[in-house]
Amino acid sequence: MQTVLFLLVVFFTNIIQCVTGFAGTVLAMPFSVMLIGLAPAKAILNVLGAAASVGVLCRCYKSVNKAEFLKMTGFLLPGIAAGYFLSPYLISVQKAAYMILGGVVIFFAVLNFIKLIKKKEAKAPGKALSAIILLASGLVHGVFVCGGPLLVTYASRKLTDTQEFRATLSATWIVLNGLMIVSDAFNGYFDAPTLKLLAFSLPVLAAAIVAGNLIAKRLSKKAFLILSYALMLISGISLFLK
């Protein structure tokens, strides 16, 4: 029964991942940890997250904003490297960091909702603030493996086209999740039971990618923005619960 429930979680959260380009892992992690444990959940969801992003990218790779992709990865990777180095020193303030991050993400999600209601275009952050947000996202990801909400906060202001947002974020997740997969393999998370469950998950993921891409085609820009901002809000709230 636990395996069936986990596969249902994989299916529905990866539909969301394919529709918006983010939030699948954030939504899946709490339920997955309860069902199969932290290490297997982390290892499997990282692989599925990368595979889901490849599935999105195969359909809209031409929409990738190459300049923003290079900018995001260019700031995120040094931030992640610094995070790995500093993690032994910062892990003691984990709870406080989660709450600060949650507050920042919730603030931007609510601000985006207000601007959407007032029909005002969300203002993109300047160069200095962009660099700070992206470096902070990488640093947080390197220490706490939860830099995604900060990255989405940045991307939601910079990438206003729906397909561009999905494609560019998906390309970035492939890089970030790829790094985490290497780390998980190095730490020995891919044991025989985990690999078996991963094998069961892949066909479910394929079905979710198909369903997600079909839904994304039919989603209006306003509906896409509402869903994206709602998921940002959920991501922010989830940081308070860690």
PDB file of C-alpha atoms in Angstrom:
ATOM      1  CA  MET A   1       0.000   0.000   0.000  1.00  0.00           C
ATOM      2  CA  GLN A   2       2.855   2.413   0.810  1.00  0.00           C
ATOM      3  CA  THR A   3       4.329   1.822  -2.641  1.00  0.00           C
ATOM      4  CA  VAL A   4       0.985   2.499  -4.340  1.00  0.00           C
ATOM      5  CA  LEU A   5       0.502   5.713  -2.348  1.00  0.00           C
ATOM      6  CA  PHE A   6       4.036   6.835  -3.192  1.00  0.00           C
ATOM      7  CA  LEU A   7       3.415   6.242  -6.900  1.00  0.00           C
ATOM      8  CA  LEU A   8       0.207   8.301  -6.688  1.00  0.00           C
ATOM      9  CA  VAL A   9       2.213  11.113  -5.099  1.00  0.00           C
ATOM     10  CA  VAL A  10       4.763  10.825  -7.933  1.00  0.00           C
ATOM     11  CA  PHE A  11       2.014  10.985 -10.555  1.00  0.00           C
ATOM     12  CA  PHE A  12       0.100  14.023  -9.287  1.00  0.00           C
ATOM     13  CA  THR A  13       3.083  16.121  -8.174  1.00  0.00           C
ATOM     14  CA  ASN A  14       4.895  15.557 -11.468  1.00  0.00           C
ATOM     15  CA  ILE A  15       1.829  16.658 -13.410  1.00  0.00           C
ATOM     16  CA  ILE A  16       2.220  19.960 -11.553  1.00  0.00           C
ATOM     17  CA  GLN A  17       5.967  19.938 -12.244  1.00  0.00           C
ATOM     18  CA  CYS A  18       5.330  19.565 -15.971  1.00  0.00           C
ATOM     19  CA  VAL A  19       2.605  22.210 -16.064  1.00  0.00           C
ATOM     20  CA  THR A  20       4.563  24.927 -14.252  1.00  0.00           C
ATOM     21  CA  GLY A  21       8.199  23.817 -14.487  1.00  0.00           C
ATOM     22  CA  PHE A  22       8.642  23.701 -10.698  1.00  0.00           C
ATOM     23  CA  ALA A  23       7.187  22.645  -7.312  1.00  0.00           C
ATOM     24  CA  GLY A  24       6.913  18.904  -8.000  1.00  0.00           C
ATOM     25  CA  THR A  25       9.672  17.896  -5.586  1.00  0.00           C
ATOM     26  CA  VAL A  26       8.653  20.443  -2.927  1.00  0.00           C
ATOM     27  CA  LEU A  27       5.092  19.092  -2.905  1.00  0.00           C
ATOM     28  CA  ALA A  28       6.134  15.438  -3.094  1.00  0.00           C
ATOM     29  CA  MET A  29       8.849  15.443  -0.438  1.00  0.00           C
ATOM     30  CA  PRO A  30       6.752  15.624   2.796  1.00  0.00           C
ATOM     31  CA  PHE A  31       4.436  12.780   1.729  1.00  0.00           C
ATOM     32  CA  SER A  32       7.308  10.719   0.298  1.00  0.00           C
ATOM     33  CA  VAL A  33       9.367  10.991   3.489  1.00  0.00           C
ATOM     34  CA  MET A  34       6.394   9.714   5.504  1.00  0.00           C
ATOM     35  CA  LEU A  35       5.840   6.813   3.095  1.00  0.00           C
ATOM     36  CA  ILE A  36       9.361   5.587   2.232  1.00  0.00           C
ATOM     37  CA  GLY A  37      11.846   7.506   4.401  1.00  0.00           C
ATOM     38  CA  LEU A  38      14.120  10.508   3.847  1.00  0.00           C
ATOM     39  CA  ALA A  39      17.108   9.005   1.987  1.00  0.00           C
ATOM     40  CA  PRO A  40      15.097   6.976  -0.582  1.00  0.00           C
ATOM     41  CA  ALA A  41      12.650   9.862  -1.087  1.00  0.00           C
ATOM     42  CA  LYS A  42      15.465  12.352  -1.696  1.00  0.00           C
ATOM     43  CA  ALA A  43      17.290  10.044  -4.111  1.00  0.00           C
ATOM     44  CA  ILE A  44      14.220   9.024  -6.122  1.00  0.00           C
ATOM     45  CA  LEU A  45      12.656  12.483  -6.292  1.00  0.00           C
ATOM     46  CA  ASN A  46      15.922  14.021  -7.516  1.00  0.00           C
ATOM     47  CA  VAL A  47      16.041  11.544 -10.403  1.00  0.00           C
ATOM     48  CA  LEU A  48      12.362  12.006 -11.196  1.00  0.00           C
ATOM     49  CA  GLY A  49      12.704  15.781 -11.001  1.00  0.00           C
ATOM     50  CA  ALA A  50      15.531  15.735 -13.528  1.00  0.00           C
ATOM     51  CA  ALA A  51      13.629  13.315 -15.793  1.00  0.00           C
ATOM     52  CA  ALA A  52      10.439  15.420 -15.598  1.00  0.00           C
ATOM     53  CA  SER A  53      12.435  18.502 -16.554  1.00  0.00           C
ATOM     54  CA  VAL A  54      13.875  16.640 -19.555  1.00  0.00           C
ATOM     55  CA  GLY A  55      10.298  15.703 -20.506  1.00  0.00           C
ATOM     56  CA  VAL A  56       9.245  19.357 -20.412  1.00  0.00           C
ATOM     57  CA  LEU A  57      12.349  20.510 -22.258  1.00  0.00           C
ATOM     58  CA  CYS A  58      11.840  18.031 -25.091  1.00  0.00           C
ATOM     59  CA  ARG A  59       8.553  19.806 -25.903  1.00  0.00           C
ATOM     60  CA  CYS A  60       9.653  23.439 -25.506  1.00  0.00           C
ATOM     61  CA  TYR A  61      13.456  23.555 -25.714  1.00  0.00           C
ATOM     62  CA  LYS A  62      13.261  26.408 -28.248  1.00  0.00           C
ATOM     63  CA  SER A  63      11.668  28.585 -25.563  1.00  0.00           C
ATOM     64  CA  VAL A  64      14.682  28.425 -23.229  1.00  0.00           C
ATOM     65  CA  ASN A  65      15.947  31.921 -22.462  1.00  0.00           C
ATOM     66  CA  LYS A  66      19.633  31.117 -22.934  1.00  0.00           C
ATOM     67  CA  ALA A  67      20.879  34.344 -21.382  1.00  0.00           C
ATOM     68  CA  GLU A  68      18.796  33.801 -18.215  1.00  0.00           C
ATOM     69  CA  PHE A  69      19.708  30.102 -18.068  1.00  0.00           C
ATOM     70  CA  LEU A  70      23.431  30.945 -18.190  1.00  0.00           C
ATOM     71  CA  LYS A  71      22.929  33.729 -15.664  1.00  0.00           C
ATOM     72  CA  MET A  72      21.000  31.505 -13.248  1.00  0.00           C
ATOM     73  CA  THR A  73      23.405  28.582 -13.431  1.00  0.00           C
ATOM     74  CA  GLY A  74      26.380  30.959 -13.396  1.00  0.00           C
ATOM     75  CA  PHE A  75      25.317  32.325 -10.000  1.00  0.00           C
ATOM     76  CA  LEU A  76      23.724  29.157  -8.601  1.00  0.00           C
ATOM     77  CA  LEU A  77      26.720  26.847  -9.059  1.00  0.00           C
ATOM     78  CA  PRO A  78      29.200  28.970  -7.062  1.00  0.00           C
ATOM     79  CA  GLY A  79      26.488  29.442  -4.446  1.00  0.00           C
ATOM     80  CA  ILE A  80      25.961  25.682  -4.187  1.00  0.00           C
ATOM     81  CA  ALA A  81      29.716  25.096  -3.925  1.00  0.00           C
ATOM     82  CA  ALA A  82      29.926  27.667  -1.123  1.00  0.00           C
ATOM     83  CA  GLY A  83      26.911  26.033   0.530  1.00  0.00           C
ATOM     84  CA  TYR A  84      28.572  22.613   0.577  1.00  0.00           C
ATOM     85  CA  PHE A  85      31.670  24.163   2.130  1.00  0.00           C
ATOM     86  CA  LEU A  86      29.745  26.155   4.744  1.00  0.00           C
ATOM     87  CA  SER A  87      27.086  23.537   5.560  1.00  0.00           C
ATOM     88  CA  PRO A  88      28.860  22.174   8.694  1.00  0.00           C
ATOM     89  CA  TYR A  89      28.847  25.696  10.143  1.00  0.00           C
ATOM     90  CA  LEU A  90      25.335  26.760   9.123  1.00  0.00           C
ATOM     91  CA  ILE A  91      23.342  23.614   9.855  1.00  0.00           C
ATOM     92  CA  SER A  92      22.812  24.810  13.454  1.00  0.00           C
ATOM     93  CA  VAL A  93      20.701  27.744  12.190  1.00  0.00           C
ATOM     94  CA  GLN A  94      18.618  25.570   9.861  1.00  0.00           C
ATOM     95  CA  LYS A  95      15.247  26.344  11.455  1.00  0.00           C
ATOM     96  CA  ALA A  96      15.820  30.098  11.450  1.00  0.00           C
ATOM     97  CA  ALA A  97      17.013  30.001   7.816  1.00  0.00           C
ATOM     98  CA  TYR A  98      13.894  28.092   6.741  1.00  0.00           C
ATOM     99  CA  MET A  99      11.647  30.661   8.414  1.00  0.00           C
ATOM    100  CA  ILE A 100      13.454  33.630   6.844  1.00  0.00           C
ATOM    101  CA  LEU A 101      13.321  31.998   3.409  1.00  0.00           C
ATOM    102  CA  GLY A 102       9.669  31.130   3.868  1.00  0.00           C
ATOM    103  CA  GLY A 103       8.889  34.724   4.756  1.00  0.00           C
ATOM    104  CA  VAL A 104      10.711  36.050   1.669  1.00  0.00           C
ATOM    105  CA  VAL A 105       8.953  33.622  -0.693  1.00  0.00           C
ATOM    106  CA  ILE A 106       5.504  34.277   0.832  1.00  0.00           C
ATOM    107  CA  PHE A 107       6.091  38.036   0.544  1.00  0.00           C
ATOM    108  CA  PHE A 108       6.871  37.810  -3.175  1.00  0.00           C
ATOM    109  CA  ALA A 109       4.010  35.364  -3.823  1.00  0.00           C
ATOM    110  CA  VAL A 110       1.484  37.716  -2.177  1.00  0.00           C
ATOM    111  CA  LEU A 111       3.006  40.709  -3.995  1.00  0.00           C
ATOM    112  CA  ASN A 112       2.668  38.875  -7.312  1.00  0.00           C
ATOM    113  CA  PHE A 113      -0.984  38.056  -6.539  1.00  0.00           C
ATOM    114  CA  ILE A 114      -1.708  41.714  -5.737  1.00  0.00           C
ATOM    115  CA  LYS A 115      -0.097  42.888  -8.971  1.00  0.00           C
ATOM    116  CA  LEU A 116      -2.020  40.250 -10.922  1.00  0.00           C
ATOM    117  CA  ILE A 117      -5.326  41.401  -9.399  1.00  0.00           C
ATOM    118  CA  LYS A 118      -4.457  45.035 -10.136  1.00  0.00           C
ATOM    119  CA  LYS A 119      -3.313  43.997 -13.624  1.00  0.00           C
ATOM    120  CA  LYS A 120       0.149  45.454 -13.101  1.00  0.00           C
ATOM    121  CA  GLU A 121       3.266  43.852 -14.557  1.00  0.00           C
ATOM    122  CA  ALA A 122       5.560  42.447 -11.871  1.00  0.00           C
ATOM    123  CA  LYS A 123       8.760  44.509 -11.755  1.00  0.00           C
ATOM    124  CA  ALA A 124      11.940  42.555 -12.486  1.00  0.00           C
ATOM    125  CA  PRO A 125      14.730  42.856  -9.885  1.00  0.00           C
ATOM    126  CA  GLY A 126      17.802  44.919 -10.775  1.00  0.00           C
ATOM    127  CA  LYS A 127      21.237  43.443 -11.459  1.00  0.00           C
ATOM    128  CA  ALA A 128      22.491  43.670  -7.873  1.00  0.00           C
ATOM    129  CA  LEU A 129      19.323  42.196  -6.339  1.00  0.00           C
ATOM    130  CA  SER A 130      19.220  39.478  -9.021  1.00  0.00           C
ATOM    131  CA  ALA A 131      22.775  38.441  -8.164  1.00  0.00           C
ATOM    132  CA  ILE A 132      21.982  38.382  -4.441  1.00  0.00           C
ATOM    133  CA  ILE A 133      18.829  36.273  -4.909  1.00  0.00           C
ATOM    134  CA  LEU A 134      20.549  33.751  -7.192  1.00  0.00           C
ATOM    135  CA  LEU A 135      23.669  33.429  -5.040  1.00  0.00           C
ATOM    136  CA  ALA A 136      21.454  33.033  -1.960  1.00  0.00           C
ATOM    137  CA  SER A 137      19.396  30.387  -3.768  1.00  0.00           C
ATOM    138  CA  GLY A 138      22.535  28.415  -4.591  1.00  0.00           C
ATOM    139  CA  LEU A 139      23.929  28.809  -1.087  1.00  0.00           C
ATOM    140  CA  VAL A 140      20.669  27.647   0.511  1.00  0.00           C
ATOM    141  CA  HIS A 141      20.460  24.724  -1.920  1.00  0.00           C
ATOM    142  CA  GLY A 142      24.000  23.685  -1.061  1.00  0.00           C
ATOM    143  CA  VAL A 143      23.340  23.789   2.684  1.00  0.00           C
ATOM    144  CA  PHE A 144      19.669  22.844   3.077  1.00  0.00           C
ATOM    145  CA  VAL A 145      18.670  21.464  -0.400  1.00  0.00           C
ATOM    146  CA  CYS A 146      15.754  23.901  -0.620  1.00  0.00           C
ATOM    147  CA  GLY A 147      16.936  26.794  -2.787  1.00  0.00           C
ATOM    148  CA  GLY A 148      14.148  26.233  -5.315  1.00  0.00           C
ATOM    149  CA  PRO A 149      11.602  28.712  -3.878  1.00  0.00           C
ATOM    150  CA  LEU A 150      14.133  31.561  -4.035  1.00  0.00           C
ATOM    151  CA  LEU A 151      15.018  30.663  -7.624  1.00  0.00           C
ATOM    152  CA  VAL A 152      11.332  30.647  -8.593  1.00  0.00           C
ATOM    153  CA  THR A 153      10.909  34.029  -6.857  1.00  0.00           C
ATOM    154  CA  TYR A 154      13.573  35.404  -9.202  1.00  0.00           C
ATOM    155  CA  ALA A 155      12.330  33.603 -12.322  1.00  0.00           C
ATOM    156  CA  SER A 156       8.707  34.687 -11.807  1.00  0.00           C
ATOM    157  CA  ARG A 157       9.838  38.311 -12.202  1.00  0.00           C
ATOM    158  CA  LYS A 158      12.305  37.783 -15.041  1.00  0.00           C
ATOM    159  CA  LEU A 159      10.528  35.236 -17.260  1.00  0.00           C
ATOM    160  CA  THR A 160       7.052  36.539 -18.030  1.00  0.00           C
ATOM    161  CA  ASP A 161       6.250  34.234 -20.968  1.00  0.00           C
ATOM    162  CA  THR A 162       4.671  30.933 -19.870  1.00  0.00           C
ATOM    163  CA  GLN A 163       6.668  28.656 -22.149  1.00  0.00           C
ATOM    164  CA  GLU A 164       9.881  30.556 -21.532  1.00  0.00           C
ATOM    165  CA  PHE A 165       9.364  30.226 -17.771  1.00  0.00           C
ATOM    166  CA  ARG A 166       8.718  26.463 -17.964  1.00  0.00           C
ATOM    167  CA  ALA A 167      11.558  25.747 -20.378  1.00  0.00           C
ATOM    168  CA  THR A 168      14.241  27.870 -18.694  1.00  0.00           C
ATOM    169  CA  LEU A 169      13.437  26.609 -15.203  1.00  0.00           C
ATOM    170  CA  SER A 170      13.378  23.014 -16.460  1.00  0.00           C
ATOM    171  CA  ALA A 171      16.834  23.423 -18.014  1.00  0.00           C
ATOM    172  CA  THR A 172      18.105  24.822 -14.714  1.00  0.00           C
ATOM    173  CA  TRP A 173      16.582  21.975 -12.665  1.00  0.00           C
ATOM    174  CA  ILE A 174      18.367  19.450 -14.886  1.00  0.00           C
ATOM    175  CA  VAL A 175      21.688  20.976 -13.862  1.00  0.00           C
ATOM    176  CA  LEU A 176      20.811  21.292 -10.160  1.00  0.00           C
ATOM    177  CA  ASN A 177      19.168  17.876  -9.852  1.00  0.00           C
ATOM    178  CA  GLY A 178      22.063  16.337 -11.771  1.00  0.00           C
ATOM    179  CA  LEU A 179      24.442  17.608  -9.096  1.00  0.00           C
ATOM    180  CA  MET A 180      22.207  16.236  -6.346  1.00  0.00           C
ATOM    181  CA  ILE A 181      22.002  12.825  -8.077  1.00  0.00           C
ATOM    182  CA  VAL A 182      25.802  12.618  -8.130  1.00  0.00           C
ATOM    183  CA  SER A 183      25.864  13.581  -4.438  1.00  0.00           C
ATOM    184  CA  ASP A 184      23.188  10.979  -3.583  1.00  0.00           C
ATOM    185  CA  ALA A 185      25.087   8.269  -5.469  1.00  0.00           C
ATOM    186  CA  PHE A 186      28.311   9.216  -3.670  1.00  0.00           C
ATOM    187  CA  ASN A 187      26.473   8.969  -0.323  1.00  0.00           C
ATOM    188  CA  GLY A 188      25.174   5.477  -1.181  1.00  0.00           C
ATOM    189  CA  TYR A 189      21.469   6.350  -1.316  1.00  0.00           C
ATOM    190  CA  PHE A 190      20.817   4.190  -4.409  1.00  0.00           C
ATOM    191  CA  ASP A 191      20.627   0.780  -2.731  1.00  0.00           C
ATOM    192  CA  ALA A 192      18.694  -2.176  -4.235  1.00  0.00           C
ATOM    193  CA  PRO A 193      15.235  -1.347  -2.719  1.00  0.00           C
ATOM    194  CA  THR A 194      15.561   2.290  -3.796  1.00  0.00           C
ATOM    195  CA  LEU A 195      16.519   1.331  -7.344  1.00  0.00           C
ATOM    196  CA  LYS A 196      13.575  -1.082  -7.488  1.00  0.00           C
ATOM    197  CA  LEU A 197      11.132   1.634  -6.394  1.00  0.00           C
ATOM    198  CA  LEU A 198      12.715   4.052  -8.858  1.00  0.00           C
ATOM    199  CA  ALA A 199      12.109   1.532 -11.656  1.00  0.00           C
ATOM    200  CA  PHE A 200       8.405   1.347 -10.660  1.00  0.00           C
ATOM    201  CA  SER A 201       8.237   5.158 -10.598  1.00  0.00           C
ATOM    202  CA  LEU A 202       9.547   5.788 -14.117  1.00  0.00           C
ATOM    203  CA  PRO A 203       6.436   4.583 -16.050  1.00  0.00           C
ATOM    204  CA  VAL A 204       4.267   6.614 -13.652  1.00  0.00           C
ATOM    205  CA  LEU A 205       6.460   9.631 -14.338  1.00  0.00           C
ATOM    206  CA  ALA A 206       6.086   9.122 -18.088  1.00  0.00           C
ATOM    207  CA  ALA A 207       2.290   9.193 -17.731  1.00  0.00           C
ATOM    208  CA  ALA A 208       2.529  12.346 -15.599  1.00  0.00           C
ATOM    209  CA  ILE A 209       4.711  14.073 -18.220  1.00  0.00           C
ATOM    210  CA  VAL A 210       2.173  13.314 -20.950  1.00  0.00           C
ATOM    211  CA  ALA A 211      -0.734  14.546 -18.812  1.00  0.00           C
ATOM    212  CA  GLY A 212       1.173  17.635 -17.642  1.00  0.00           C
ATOM    213  CA  ASN A 213       2.161  18.691 -21.155  1.00  0.00           C
ATOM    214  CA  LEU A 214      -1.440  18.288 -22.358  1.00  0.00           C
ATOM    215  CA  ILE A 215      -2.745  20.449 -19.506  1.00  0.00           C
ATOM    216  CA  ALA A 216      -0.038  23.079 -20.068  1.00  0.00           C
ATOM    217  CA  LYS A 217      -1.136  23.465 -23.708  1.00  0.00           C
ATOM    218  CA  ARG A 218      -4.678  24.335 -22.631  1.00  0.00           C
ATOM    219  CA  LEU A 219      -3.813  26.616 -19.732  1.00  0.00           C
ATOM    220  CA  SER A 220      -4.271  30.371 -20.249  1.00  0.00           C
ATOM    221  CA  LYS A 221      -1.505  32.728 -19.156  1.00  0.00           C
ATOM    222  CA  LYS A 222      -3.632  34.086 -16.296  1.00  0.00           C
ATOM    223  CA  ALA A 223      -4.445  30.572 -15.031  1.00  0.00           C
ATOM    224  CA  PHE A 224      -0.764  29.662 -15.315  1.00  0.00           C
ATOM    225  CA  LEU A 225       0.258  32.700 -13.256  1.00  0.00           C
ATOM    226  CA  ILE A 226      -2.383  32.004 -10.600  1.00  0.00           C
ATOM    227  CA  LEU A 227      -1.196  28.395 -10.309  1.00  0.00           C
ATOM    228  CA  SER A 228       2.470  29.450 -10.220  1.00  0.00           C
ATOM    229  CA  TYR A 229       1.943  32.066  -7.512  1.00  0.00           C
ATOM    230  CA  ALA A 230      -0.206  29.658  -5.484  1.00  0.00           C
ATOM    231  CA  LEU A 231       2.587  27.075  -5.635  1.00  0.00           C
ATOM    232  CA  MET A 232       5.101  29.737  -4.613  1.00  0.00           C
ATOM    233  CA  LEU A 233       2.901  30.462  -1.603  1.00  0.00           C
ATOM    234  CA  ILE A 234       2.689  26.760  -0.722  1.00  0.00           C
ATOM    235  CA  SER A 235       6.471  26.453  -1.112  1.00  0.00           C
ATOM    236  CA  GLY A 236       6.978  29.371   1.272  1.00  0.00           C
ATOM    237  CA  ILE A 237       4.583  27.945   3.831  1.00  0.00           C
ATOM    238  CA  SER A 238       6.244  24.526   3.572  1.00  0.00           C
ATOM    239  CA  LEU A 239       9.568  26.088   4.636  1.00  0.00           C
ATOM    240  CA  PHE A 240       7.976  27.075   7.957  1.00  0.00           C
ATOM    241  CA  LEU A 241       6.997  23.428   8.512  1.00  0.00           C
ATOM    242  CA  LYS A 242      10.474  21.935   7.976  1.00  0.00           C
TER     243      LYS A 242
END
